[in-house]
Coordinates of N, CA and C in Angstrom, one line a residue:
Chain A
E1 N -6.5 10.7 15.0 CA -5.8 10.5 13.7 C -5.1 9.2 13.7
D2 N -5.3 8.4 12.6 CA -4.6 7.1 12.5 C -3.1 7.3 12.5
K3 N -2.4 6.4 13.1 CA -0.9 6.5 13.2 C -0.3 5.1 13.2
V4 N 0.8 5.0 12.4 CA 1.6 3.8 12.3 C 3.0 4.1 12.4
V5 N 3.7 3.5 13.3 CA 5.1 3.8 13.5 C 5.9 2.5 13.4
Q6 N 6.9 2.5 12.4 CA 7.7 1.4 12.2 C 9.1 1.7 12.7
S7 N 9.7 0.6 13.2 CA 11.1 0.8 13.7 C 11.9 -0.5 13.5
P8 N 13.2 -0.4 13.2 CA 13.9 0.8 13.0 C 13.6 1.4 11.6
L9 N 14.0 2.6 11.4 CA 13.8 3.2 10.1 C 14.6 2.5 9.0
S10 N 15.8 2.1 9.4 CA 16.6 1.4 8.4 C 17.6 0.5 9.2
L11 N 18.1 -0.5 8.6 CA 19.1 -1.3 9.2 C 19.9 -2.1 8.1
V12 N 21.2 -2.3 8.4 CA 22.1 -3.0 7.5 C 22.6 -4.3 8.3
V13 N 22.4 -5.4 7.7 CA 22.8 -6.7 8.3 C 23.7 -7.5 7.3
H14 N 24.3 -8.5 7.7 CA 25.0 -9.4 6.9 C 24.2 -10.7 6.6
E15 N 24.4 -11.2 5.4 CA 23.7 -12.5 5.1 C 23.8 -13.5 6.2
G16 N 22.7 -14.1 6.5 CA 22.6 -15.1 7.5 C 22.1 -14.6 8.8
D17 N 22.1 -13.3 9.0 CA 21.6 -12.7 10.2 C 20.1 -12.8 10.3
T18 N 19.6 -12.7 11.5 CA 18.1 -12.7 11.8 C 17.7 -11.2 12.1
V19 N 16.6 -10.8 11.5 CA 16.2 -9.4 11.8 C 14.7 -9.4 12.3
T20 N 14.4 -8.4 13.2 CA 13.0 -8.3 13.7 C 12.6 -6.8 13.4
L21 N 11.5 -6.7 12.6 CA 11.0 -5.4 12.3 C 9.7 -5.1 13.1
N22 N 9.6 -3.9 13.6 CA 8.5 -3.6 14.5 C 7.5 -2.6 13.9
C23 N 6.3 -2.8 14.3 CA 5.2 -1.9 13.9 C 4.2 -1.7 15.0
S24 N 4.1 -0.4 15.4 CA 3.0 -0.1 16.4 C 2.0 0.8 15.7
Y25 N 0.7 0.7 16.1 CA -0.3 1.3 15.4 C -1.4 1.8 16.3
E26 N -2.1 2.9 15.9 CA -3.3 3.4 16.5 C -4.2 3.8 15.4
V27 N -5.2 3.0 15.1 CA -6.2 3.3 14.0 C -7.6 3.0 14.5
T28 N -8.5 3.7 14.0 CA -9.9 3.5 14.3 C -10.5 2.4 13.5
N29 N -11.4 1.7 14.0 CA -12.1 0.6 13.3 C -11.1 -0.4 12.7
F30 N -10.2 -0.9 13.5 CA -9.2 -1.8 13.1 C -9.9 -3.1 12.6
R31 N -9.4 -3.6 11.5 CA -9.9 -4.9 10.9 C -8.9 -6.0 10.7
S32 N -7.7 -5.5 10.4 CA -6.6 -6.5 10.1 C -5.3 -5.7 10.0
L33 N -4.2 -6.4 9.9 CA -2.9 -5.8 9.7 C -2.1 -6.6 8.6
L34 N -1.6 -5.8 7.6 CA -0.9 -6.5 6.5 C 0.5 -6.0 6.5
W35 N 1.4 -6.9 6.0 CA 2.8 -6.6 5.8 C 3.1 -6.8 4.3
Y36 N 3.8 -5.8 3.8 CA 4.2 -5.8 2.4 C 5.7 -5.6 2.2
K37 N 6.3 -6.1 1.1 CA 7.7 -5.9 0.8 C 7.7 -5.0 -0.5
Q38 N 8.4 -3.9 -0.5 CA 8.4 -3.0 -1.6 C 9.9 -2.9 -2.1
E39 N 10.1 -3.4 -3.3 CA 11.5 -3.3 -3.9 C 11.6 -2.2 -4.9
K40 N 10.6 -2.0 -5.8 CA 10.6 -0.9 -6.8 C 9.4 -0.1 -6.5
K41 N 8.4 -0.3 -7.3 CA 7.2 0.5 -7.1 C 6.1 -0.3 -6.4
A42 N 5.8 -1.5 -6.9 CA 4.6 -2.2 -6.4 C 4.9 -3.0 -5.1
P43 N 4.2 -2.7 -4.0 CA 4.3 -3.5 -2.8 C 3.8 -4.9 -3.0
T44 N 4.6 -5.9 -2.5 CA 4.3 -7.3 -2.7 C 3.7 -7.8 -1.4
F45 N 2.6 -8.5 -1.4 CA 1.9 -8.9 -0.2 C 2.7 -10.0 0.5
L46 N 2.9 -9.9 1.8 CA 3.5 -10.9 2.6 C 2.6 -11.7 3.5
F47 N 1.9 -10.9 4.5 CA 1.1 -11.5 5.4 C -0.1 -10.6 5.7
M48 N -1.2 -11.3 6.1 CA -2.4 -10.6 6.7 C -2.7 -11.2 8.0
L49 N -2.8 -10.4 9.1 CA -3.0 -10.9 10.4 C -4.3 -10.3 10.9
T50 N -5.1 -11.2 11.5 CA -6.4 -10.7 12.1 C -6.5 -11.1 13.5
S51 N -5.9 -12.1 14.0 CA -6.0 -12.5 15.4 C -4.7 -12.4 16.1
S52 N -4.9 -12.1 17.4 CA -3.7 -11.9 18.3 C -3.0 -13.3 18.5
G53 N -1.7 -13.3 18.6 CA -1.0 -14.4 19.1 C -0.8 -15.6 18.2
I54 N -1.4 -15.5 17.0 CA -1.2 -16.6 16.0 C -0.1 -16.2 15.0
E55 N 1.0 -17.0 15.1 CA 2.1 -16.7 14.2 C 1.8 -17.2 12.8
K56 N 2.1 -16.3 11.8 CA 2.0 -16.8 10.4 C 3.4 -16.9 9.9
K57 N 3.6 -18.0 9.1 CA 4.9 -18.3 8.6 C 4.9 -18.5 7.1
S58 N 6.0 -18.0 6.4 CA 6.2 -18.3 5.0 C 7.7 -18.4 4.8
G59 N 8.2 -19.6 4.7 CA 9.6 -19.8 4.6 C 10.4 -19.2 5.7
R60 N 11.3 -18.3 5.4 CA 12.1 -17.7 6.4 C 11.4 -16.5 7.1
L61 N 10.2 -16.1 6.7 CA 9.5 -15.0 7.2 C 8.4 -15.5 8.1
S62 N 8.2 -14.7 9.2 CA 7.1 -15.0 10.1 C 6.6 -13.7 10.7
S63 N 5.4 -13.7 11.2 CA 4.8 -12.4 11.7 C 3.8 -12.8 12.7
I64 N 3.6 -11.8 13.7 CA 2.6 -12.0 14.7 C 2.0 -10.7 15.1
L65 N 0.8 -10.8 15.6 CA 0.1 -9.5 16.0 C -0.4 -9.6 17.4
D66 N -0.3 -8.4 18.1 CA -0.8 -8.3 19.5 C -1.8 -7.2 19.5
K67 N -3.1 -7.5 19.5 CA -4.1 -6.5 19.3 C -4.4 -5.8 20.6
K68 N -3.9 -6.3 21.7 CA -4.0 -5.6 23.0 C -3.0 -4.5 23.1
E69 N -1.7 -4.8 22.7 CA -0.7 -3.8 22.8 C -0.6 -3.0 21.5
L70 N -1.4 -3.3 20.5 CA -1.4 -2.6 19.2 C 0.0 -2.7 18.6
F71 N 0.4 -3.9 18.3 CA 1.8 -4.1 17.9 C 1.9 -5.3 17.0
S72 N 2.8 -5.3 16.0 CA 3.1 -6.4 15.2 C 4.6 -6.5 14.9
I73 N 5.1 -7.7 14.8 CA 6.5 -7.8 14.4 C 6.6 -8.7 13.1
L74 N 7.7 -8.5 12.3 CA 8.0 -9.3 11.2 C 9.4 -9.8 11.4
N75 N 9.6 -11.1 11.4 CA 10.9 -11.7 11.6 C 11.4 -12.3 10.3
I76 N 12.7 -12.1 10.0 CA 13.3 -12.7 8.8 C 14.5 -13.5 9.3
T77 N 14.6 -14.8 9.2 CA 15.7 -15.5 9.6 C 16.6 -15.8 8.4
A78 N 17.9 -16.1 8.7 CA 18.9 -16.5 7.6 C 18.7 -15.5 6.4
T79 N 18.9 -14.2 6.7 CA 18.6 -13.2 5.6 C 19.5 -13.4 4.4
Q80 N 19.0 -13.1 3.3 CA 19.7 -13.2 2.0 C 19.7 -11.8 1.3
T81 N 20.6 -11.6 0.4 CA 20.7 -10.3 -0.3 C 19.3 -9.9 -1.0
G82 N 18.6 -10.9 -1.4 CA 17.3 -10.7 -2.0 C 16.2 -10.2 -1.1
D83 N 16.5 -10.2 0.2 CA 15.6 -9.7 1.2 C 15.7 -8.2 1.3
S84 N 16.7 -7.6 0.7 CA 16.9 -6.1 0.7 C 15.7 -5.5 0.1
A85 N 15.0 -4.6 0.8 CA 13.8 -4.0 0.4 C 13.3 -3.0 1.5
V86 N 12.2 -2.4 1.2 CA 11.5 -1.6 2.2 C 10.3 -2.5 2.6
Y87 N 10.2 -2.7 4.0 CA 9.1 -3.5 4.5 C 8.0 -2.5 5.1
L88 N 6.8 -2.7 4.6 CA 5.7 -1.8 5.0 C 4.7 -2.5 5.9
C89 N 4.3 -1.9 6.9 CA 3.3 -2.4 7.8 C 2.0 -1.5 7.5
A90 N 0.8 -2.2 7.4 CA -0.4 -1.5 7.1 C -1.6 -2.0 7.8
P91 N -2.0 -1.5 8.9 CA -3.2 -1.9 9.5 C -4.4 -1.3 8.7
R92 N -5.4 -2.1 8.7 CA -6.6 -1.7 7.9 C -7.6 -1.0 8.9
S93 N -7.9 0.2 8.5 CA -8.8 1.1 9.2 C -10.1 1.3 8.4
G94 N -11.2 0.6 8.7 CA -12.4 0.7 7.9 C -12.1 0.1 6.5
N95 N -12.2 1.0 5.5 CA -12.0 0.6 4.1 C -10.6 0.7 3.6
K96 N -9.8 1.4 4.3 CA -8.4 1.7 3.8 C -7.3 1.1 4.6
L97 N -6.2 0.9 3.9 CA -4.9 0.6 4.6 C -4.2 1.9 5.0
V98 N -3.7 1.9 6.2 CA -2.9 3.0 6.7 C -1.5 2.6 6.8
F99 N -0.6 3.2 6.0 CA 0.8 2.7 5.9 C 1.7 3.5 6.8
G100 N 2.7 2.7 7.3 CA 3.8 3.3 8.0 C 4.8 3.8 6.9
A101 N 5.9 4.5 7.4 CA 6.9 4.9 6.5 C 7.8 3.8 6.0
G102 N 7.7 2.7 6.7 CA 8.5 1.5 6.3 C 9.9 1.4 7.0
T103 N 10.4 0.2 6.9 CA 11.8 -0.1 7.4 C 12.6 -0.5 6.2
I104 N 13.7 0.2 6.0 CA 14.6 -0.1 4.9 C 15.6 -1.1 5.3
L105 N 15.6 -2.3 4.7 CA 16.5 -3.3 5.1 C 17.5 -3.5 4.0
R106 N 18.8 -3.5 4.3 CA 19.8 -3.8 3.4 C 20.6 -5.0 3.9
V107 N 20.7 -6.1 3.1 CA 21.5 -7.3 3.5 C 22.7 -7.3 2.7
K108 N 23.9 -7.3 3.4 CA 25.2 -7.3 2.7 C 25.7 -8.7 2.6
S109 N 26.3 -9.0 1.4 CA 26.9 -10.3 1.2 C 28.2 -10.5 1.8
Chain B
G1 N -3.1 -16.2 -14.7 CA -3.7 -15.3 -13.8 C -3.0 -14.0 -13.8
A2 N -3.5 -13.0 -14.5 CA -2.9 -11.7 -14.6 C -3.1 -11.0 -13.2
G3 N -2.1 -10.2 -12.9 CA -2.2 -9.4 -11.7 C -2.9 -8.0 -12.0
V4 N -2.8 -7.1 -11.1 CA -3.3 -5.7 -11.3 C -2.4 -5.1 -12.4
S5 N -3.0 -4.4 -13.4 CA -2.1 -3.7 -14.3 C -2.5 -2.2 -14.3
Q6 N -1.6 -1.4 -14.6 CA -1.8 0.1 -14.6 C -1.1 0.7 -15.8
S7 N -1.7 1.7 -16.3 CA -1.1 2.4 -17.5 C -1.4 3.9 -17.4
P8 N -0.5 4.8 -17.9 CA 0.9 4.4 -18.3 C 1.8 4.1 -17.2
S9 N 2.9 3.6 -17.4 CA 3.9 3.3 -16.3 C 4.5 4.6 -15.9
N10 N 4.7 5.5 -16.8 CA 5.3 6.8 -16.5 C 4.6 7.9 -17.3
K11 N 4.4 9.0 -16.6 CA 3.7 10.1 -17.3 C 4.3 11.4 -16.9
V12 N 4.8 12.2 -17.8 CA 5.3 13.5 -17.6 C 4.3 14.5 -18.2
T13 N 3.9 15.5 -17.4 CA 3.0 16.5 -17.9 C 3.3 17.9 -17.4
E14 N 2.8 18.9 -18.1 CA 3.1 20.2 -17.7 C 2.1 20.7 -16.6
K15 N 2.5 21.5 -15.7 CA 1.6 22.1 -14.7 C 0.4 22.7 -15.4
G16 N -0.8 22.4 -14.8 CA -2.0 22.9 -15.4 C -2.8 22.0 -16.3
K17 N -2.1 20.9 -16.8 CA -2.7 20.0 -17.7 C -3.5 19.0 -16.9
D18 N -4.5 18.3 -17.5 CA -5.2 17.2 -16.9 C -4.5 15.9 -17.3
V19 N -4.6 14.9 -16.4 CA -4.1 13.6 -16.7 C -5.1 12.5 -16.2
E20 N -5.0 11.4 -17.0 CA -5.9 10.2 -16.6 C -5.0 9.0 -16.4
L21 N -5.2 8.3 -15.3 CA -4.4 7.1 -15.0 C -5.4 6.0 -15.0
R22 N -4.9 4.8 -15.5 CA -5.8 3.7 -15.7 C -5.4 2.5 -14.8
C23 N -6.4 1.8 -14.3 CA -6.1 0.6 -13.5 C -7.0 -0.6 -13.9
D24 N -6.4 -1.7 -14.2 CA -7.2 -2.9 -14.5 C -7.0 -3.9 -13.3
P25 N -8.1 -4.1 -12.5 CA -7.9 -5.0 -11.4 C -7.8 -6.5 -11.8
I26 N -7.5 -7.3 -10.8 CA -7.5 -8.7 -11.0 C -9.0 -9.2 -11.3
S27 N -9.2 -10.0 -12.3 CA -10.5 -10.4 -12.7 C -11.2 -11.1 -11.5
G28 N -12.5 -10.7 -11.2 CA -13.2 -11.2 -10.2 C -13.1 -10.5 -8.8
H29 N -12.2 -9.5 -8.8 CA -12.0 -8.7 -7.6 C -13.1 -7.6 -7.6
T30 N -13.9 -7.5 -6.5 CA -14.9 -6.5 -6.5 C -14.5 -5.2 -5.9
A31 N -13.3 -5.3 -5.1 CA -12.9 -4.0 -4.5 C -11.6 -3.5 -5.2
L32 N -11.6 -2.2 -5.3 CA -10.5 -1.5 -6.0 C -10.1 -0.3 -5.2
Y33 N -8.8 0.0 -5.0 CA -8.3 1.1 -4.2 C -7.3 1.8 -5.0
W34 N -7.2 3.1 -4.8 CA -6.1 4.0 -5.3 C -5.4 4.5 -4.1
Y35 N -4.0 4.5 -4.2 CA -3.1 5.1 -3.2 C -2.1 6.0 -3.9
R36 N -1.5 6.9 -3.2 CA -0.5 7.8 -3.7 C 0.8 7.6 -2.8
Q37 N 1.9 7.7 -3.5 CA 3.2 7.6 -2.7 C 4.1 8.7 -3.2
R38 N 4.3 9.7 -2.4 CA 5.2 10.8 -2.8 C 6.6 10.3 -2.4
L39 N 7.6 10.9 -3.1 CA 9.0 10.5 -2.9 C 9.4 10.5 -1.4
G40 N 9.9 9.4 -0.9 CA 10.3 9.3 0.4 C 9.3 9.2 1.5
Q41 N 8.0 9.1 1.0 CA 6.9 9.0 2.0 C 6.1 7.7 1.9
G42 N 5.3 7.5 2.9 CA 4.4 6.3 2.9 C 3.3 6.4 1.9
L43 N 2.6 5.3 1.7 CA 1.4 5.3 0.8 C 0.2 6.0 1.5
E44 N -0.5 6.8 0.7 CA -1.7 7.5 1.2 C -2.9 7.0 0.5
F45 N -3.9 6.7 1.2 CA -5.2 6.2 0.6 C -5.9 7.4 -0.1
L46 N -6.4 7.1 -1.3 CA -7.1 8.1 -2.0 C -8.6 7.8 -2.1
I47 N -9.0 6.6 -2.6 CA -10.4 6.3 -2.9 C -10.5 4.8 -2.9
Y48 N -11.8 4.3 -2.6 CA -12.1 2.9 -2.6 C -13.4 2.6 -3.3
F49 N -13.4 1.6 -4.1 CA -14.7 1.2 -4.8 C -15.0 -0.2 -4.4
Q50 N -16.3 -0.5 -4.1 CA -16.7 -1.8 -3.7 C -18.0 -2.1 -4.5
G51 N -17.8 -3.0 -5.5 CA -18.9 -3.3 -6.4 C -19.7 -2.1 -6.9
N52 N -21.0 -2.1 -6.8 CA -21.8 -1.0 -7.3 C -22.1 0.0 -6.2
S53 N -21.5 -0.1 -5.0 CA -21.8 0.8 -3.9 C -21.1 2.2 -4.2
A54 N -21.6 3.2 -3.5 CA -21.0 4.5 -3.6 C -19.5 4.4 -3.1
P55 N -18.6 5.0 -3.9 CA -17.2 4.9 -3.5 C -16.9 5.7 -2.2
D56 N -15.9 5.3 -1.5 CA -15.3 6.0 -0.3 C -14.3 7.0 -0.9
K57 N -14.6 8.3 -0.9 CA -13.7 9.3 -1.5 C -12.9 10.0 -0.4
S58 N -12.9 9.5 0.8 CA -12.5 10.3 1.9 C -11.0 10.7 1.8
G59 N -10.2 10.0 1.0 CA -8.8 10.3 0.9 C -8.4 11.2 -0.2
L60 N -9.3 11.6 -1.1 CA -9.0 12.5 -2.2 C -8.5 13.9 -1.6
P61 N -7.4 14.4 -2.0 CA -6.8 15.6 -1.4 C -7.4 16.9 -1.8
S62 N -8.1 16.9 -3.0 CA -8.8 18.1 -3.4 C -9.8 17.8 -4.5
D63 N -10.6 18.8 -4.8 CA -11.6 18.5 -5.9 C -11.0 18.4 -7.3
R64 N -9.7 18.6 -7.4 CA -9.1 18.4 -8.7 C -8.9 16.9 -9.0
F65 N -9.1 16.1 -7.9 CA -9.0 14.6 -8.1 C -10.3 14.0 -8.2
S66 N -10.5 13.0 -9.1 CA -11.7 12.3 -9.2 C -11.4 10.9 -9.8
A67 N -12.3 10.0 -9.5 CA -12.1 8.6 -10.1 C -13.4 8.0 -10.4
E68 N -13.3 7.1 -11.4 CA -14.5 6.4 -11.8 C -14.2 4.9 -11.9
R69 N -15.2 4.1 -11.8 CA -15.0 2.7 -12.1 C -16.3 2.2 -12.7
T70 N -16.1 1.4 -13.8 CA -17.2 0.8 -14.5 C -17.5 -0.5 -14.0
G71 N -18.6 -0.7 -13.3 CA -19.0 -2.0 -12.7 C -17.8 -2.5 -11.8
E72 N -17.4 -3.7 -12.1 CA -16.3 -4.3 -11.3 C -15.0 -4.5 -12.2
S73 N -14.8 -3.5 -13.1 CA -13.7 -3.6 -14.0 C -12.8 -2.4 -13.9
V74 N -12.4 -1.8 -15.0 CA -11.4 -0.8 -15.1 C -11.8 0.4 -14.3
S75 N -10.8 1.1 -13.7 CA -11.0 2.4 -13.0 C -10.0 3.4 -13.6
T76 N -10.4 4.6 -13.7 CA -9.6 5.7 -14.1 C -9.5 6.8 -13.0
L77 N -8.3 7.2 -12.7 CA -8.1 8.3 -11.8 C -7.8 9.6 -12.6
T78 N -8.5 10.6 -12.4 CA -8.3 11.9 -13.2 C -7.8 13.0 -12.2
I79 N -6.7 13.6 -12.6 CA -6.3 14.8 -11.9 C -6.4 16.0 -12.9
Q80 N -7.1 17.0 -12.5 CA -7.3 18.2 -13.3 C -6.3 19.3 -12.9
R81 N -5.9 20.1 -13.8 CA -5.1 21.2 -13.5 C -3.9 20.8 -12.6
T82 N -3.1 19.9 -13.1 CA -2.1 19.3 -12.2 C -1.1 20.4 -11.6
Q83 N -0.7 20.1 -10.4 CA 0.3 20.9 -9.7 C 1.5 20.1 -9.5
Q84 N 2.6 20.8 -9.2 CA 3.9 20.1 -8.9 C 3.8 19.1 -7.7
E85 N 3.0 19.5 -6.7 CA 2.9 18.6 -5.6 C 2.1 17.3 -5.9
D86 N 1.5 17.3 -7.1 CA 0.8 16.0 -7.5 C 1.8 15.0 -7.9
S87 N 3.1 15.3 -8.1 CA 4.1 14.4 -8.6 C 4.2 13.3 -7.5
A88 N 4.1 12.1 -8.0 CA 4.1 10.9 -7.1 C 3.9 9.6 -7.9
V89 N 4.0 8.5 -7.2 CA 3.7 7.2 -7.8 C 2.2 6.9 -7.4
Y90 N 1.4 6.7 -8.3 CA 0.0 6.4 -8.1 C -0.2 4.9 -8.2
L91 N -0.6 4.2 -7.1 CA -0.7 2.8 -7.0 C -2.2 2.4 -6.9
C92 N -2.5 1.4 -7.7 CA -3.9 0.8 -7.6 C -3.8 -0.6 -7.0
A93 N -4.8 -1.0 -6.2 CA -4.8 -2.3 -5.6 C -6.2 -2.9 -5.8
S94 N -6.3 -4.2 -5.8 CA -7.7 -4.8 -5.8 C -7.7 -5.9 -4.8
S95 N -8.9 -6.2 -4.3 CA -9.0 -7.4 -3.4 C -10.3 -8.1 -3.8
L96 N -10.5 -9.3 -3.3 CA -11.6 -10.1 -3.7 C -12.9 -9.5 -3.2
D97 N -12.9 -9.0 -2.0 CA -14.1 -8.4 -1.5 C -13.7 -7.4 -0.4
G98 N -14.0 -6.1 -0.6 CA -13.5 -5.1 0.4 C -14.3 -5.1 1.7
T99 N -15.4 -5.8 1.7 CA -16.2 -5.8 2.9 C -15.7 -6.8 3.9
I100 N -14.8 -7.7 3.5 CA -14.2 -8.7 4.3 C -12.7 -8.5 4.2
S101 N -12.0 -9.0 5.2 CA -10.5 -8.7 5.3 C -9.8 -9.6 4.4
Y102 N -9.9 -9.4 3.1 CA -9.0 -10.0 2.1 C -7.8 -9.2 1.8
E103 N -6.7 -9.8 1.4 CA -5.5 -9.0 1.1 C -5.7 -8.2 -0.1
Q104 N -5.0 -7.1 -0.2 CA -5.0 -6.2 -1.3 C -3.7 -6.4 -2.1
Y105 N -3.9 -6.6 -3.4 CA -2.8 -6.8 -4.3 C -2.6 -5.6 -5.2
F106 N -1.3 -5.1 -5.2 CA -1.0 -3.9 -5.9 C -0.5 -4.1 -7.3
G107 N -0.8 -3.1 -8.1 CA -0.3 -3.0 -9.5 C 1.1 -2.3 -9.4
P108 N 1.7 -2.2 -10.6 CA 3.1 -1.7 -10.7 C 3.2 -0.1 -10.5
G109 N 2.0 0.5 -10.6 CA 2.0 2.0 -10.3 C 2.3 2.8 -11.6
T110 N 1.9 4.0 -11.5 CA 2.1 5.1 -12.5 C 2.9 6.2 -11.9
R111 N 4.1 6.4 -12.4 CA 4.9 7.5 -11.9 C 4.6 8.8 -12.6
L112 N 4.0 9.7 -11.9 CA 3.5 11.0 -12.5 C 4.5 12.1 -12.1
T113 N 5.0 12.8 -13.1 CA 5.9 13.9 -12.9 C 5.3 15.2 -13.5
V114 N 5.1 16.2 -12.7 CA 4.5 17.4 -13.2 C 5.6 18.5 -13.2
T115 N 5.8 19.0 -14.4 CA 7.0 20.0 -14.6 C 6.5 21.4 -14.6

């Protein structure tokens, strides 16, 4: 059975802090791993990772994948209150994305 | 460049009634996905359409659920004889080509409440 575990489940930080969100997975027919930010209903695409060890960056966010250890991390530096959201990790198994429960991030001003 | 759109945004229905949810994917996207998100839970895959190929229905929870797609355009998800456990946000996503690892873009979702 496909499994995705994200940690921590939730965290509260202050503006300017750096956070690291973790995702471990076990899925069949792995093709890629995606990260999304969910604030209300629609998840917003952040990154898609297909190769191990290659960091993807977008502004203050970055992510990396380890296909040997079946693990990915999402880093956010210099956090802002607008970063408050649920962050979803979703490895692709065949045709579908398998979602973790998410990490709830709250950034206090 | 319009994104994925879904309608209605909210739907309240009585137990036992049928409902239809609609999804308009991004123009030119050949792949379309439906997911469900129950309160406090992660997204669950329901069904995947790729062009004119037979859909992957492996995530549909029961035979009360069905979906159609006309070519590479609009899709409708139908739930017959709704039950209270069907209450959830139903999210549609599309991607350029589902046979390749392109990112999936999500619509705003339809919040279904079964009373």
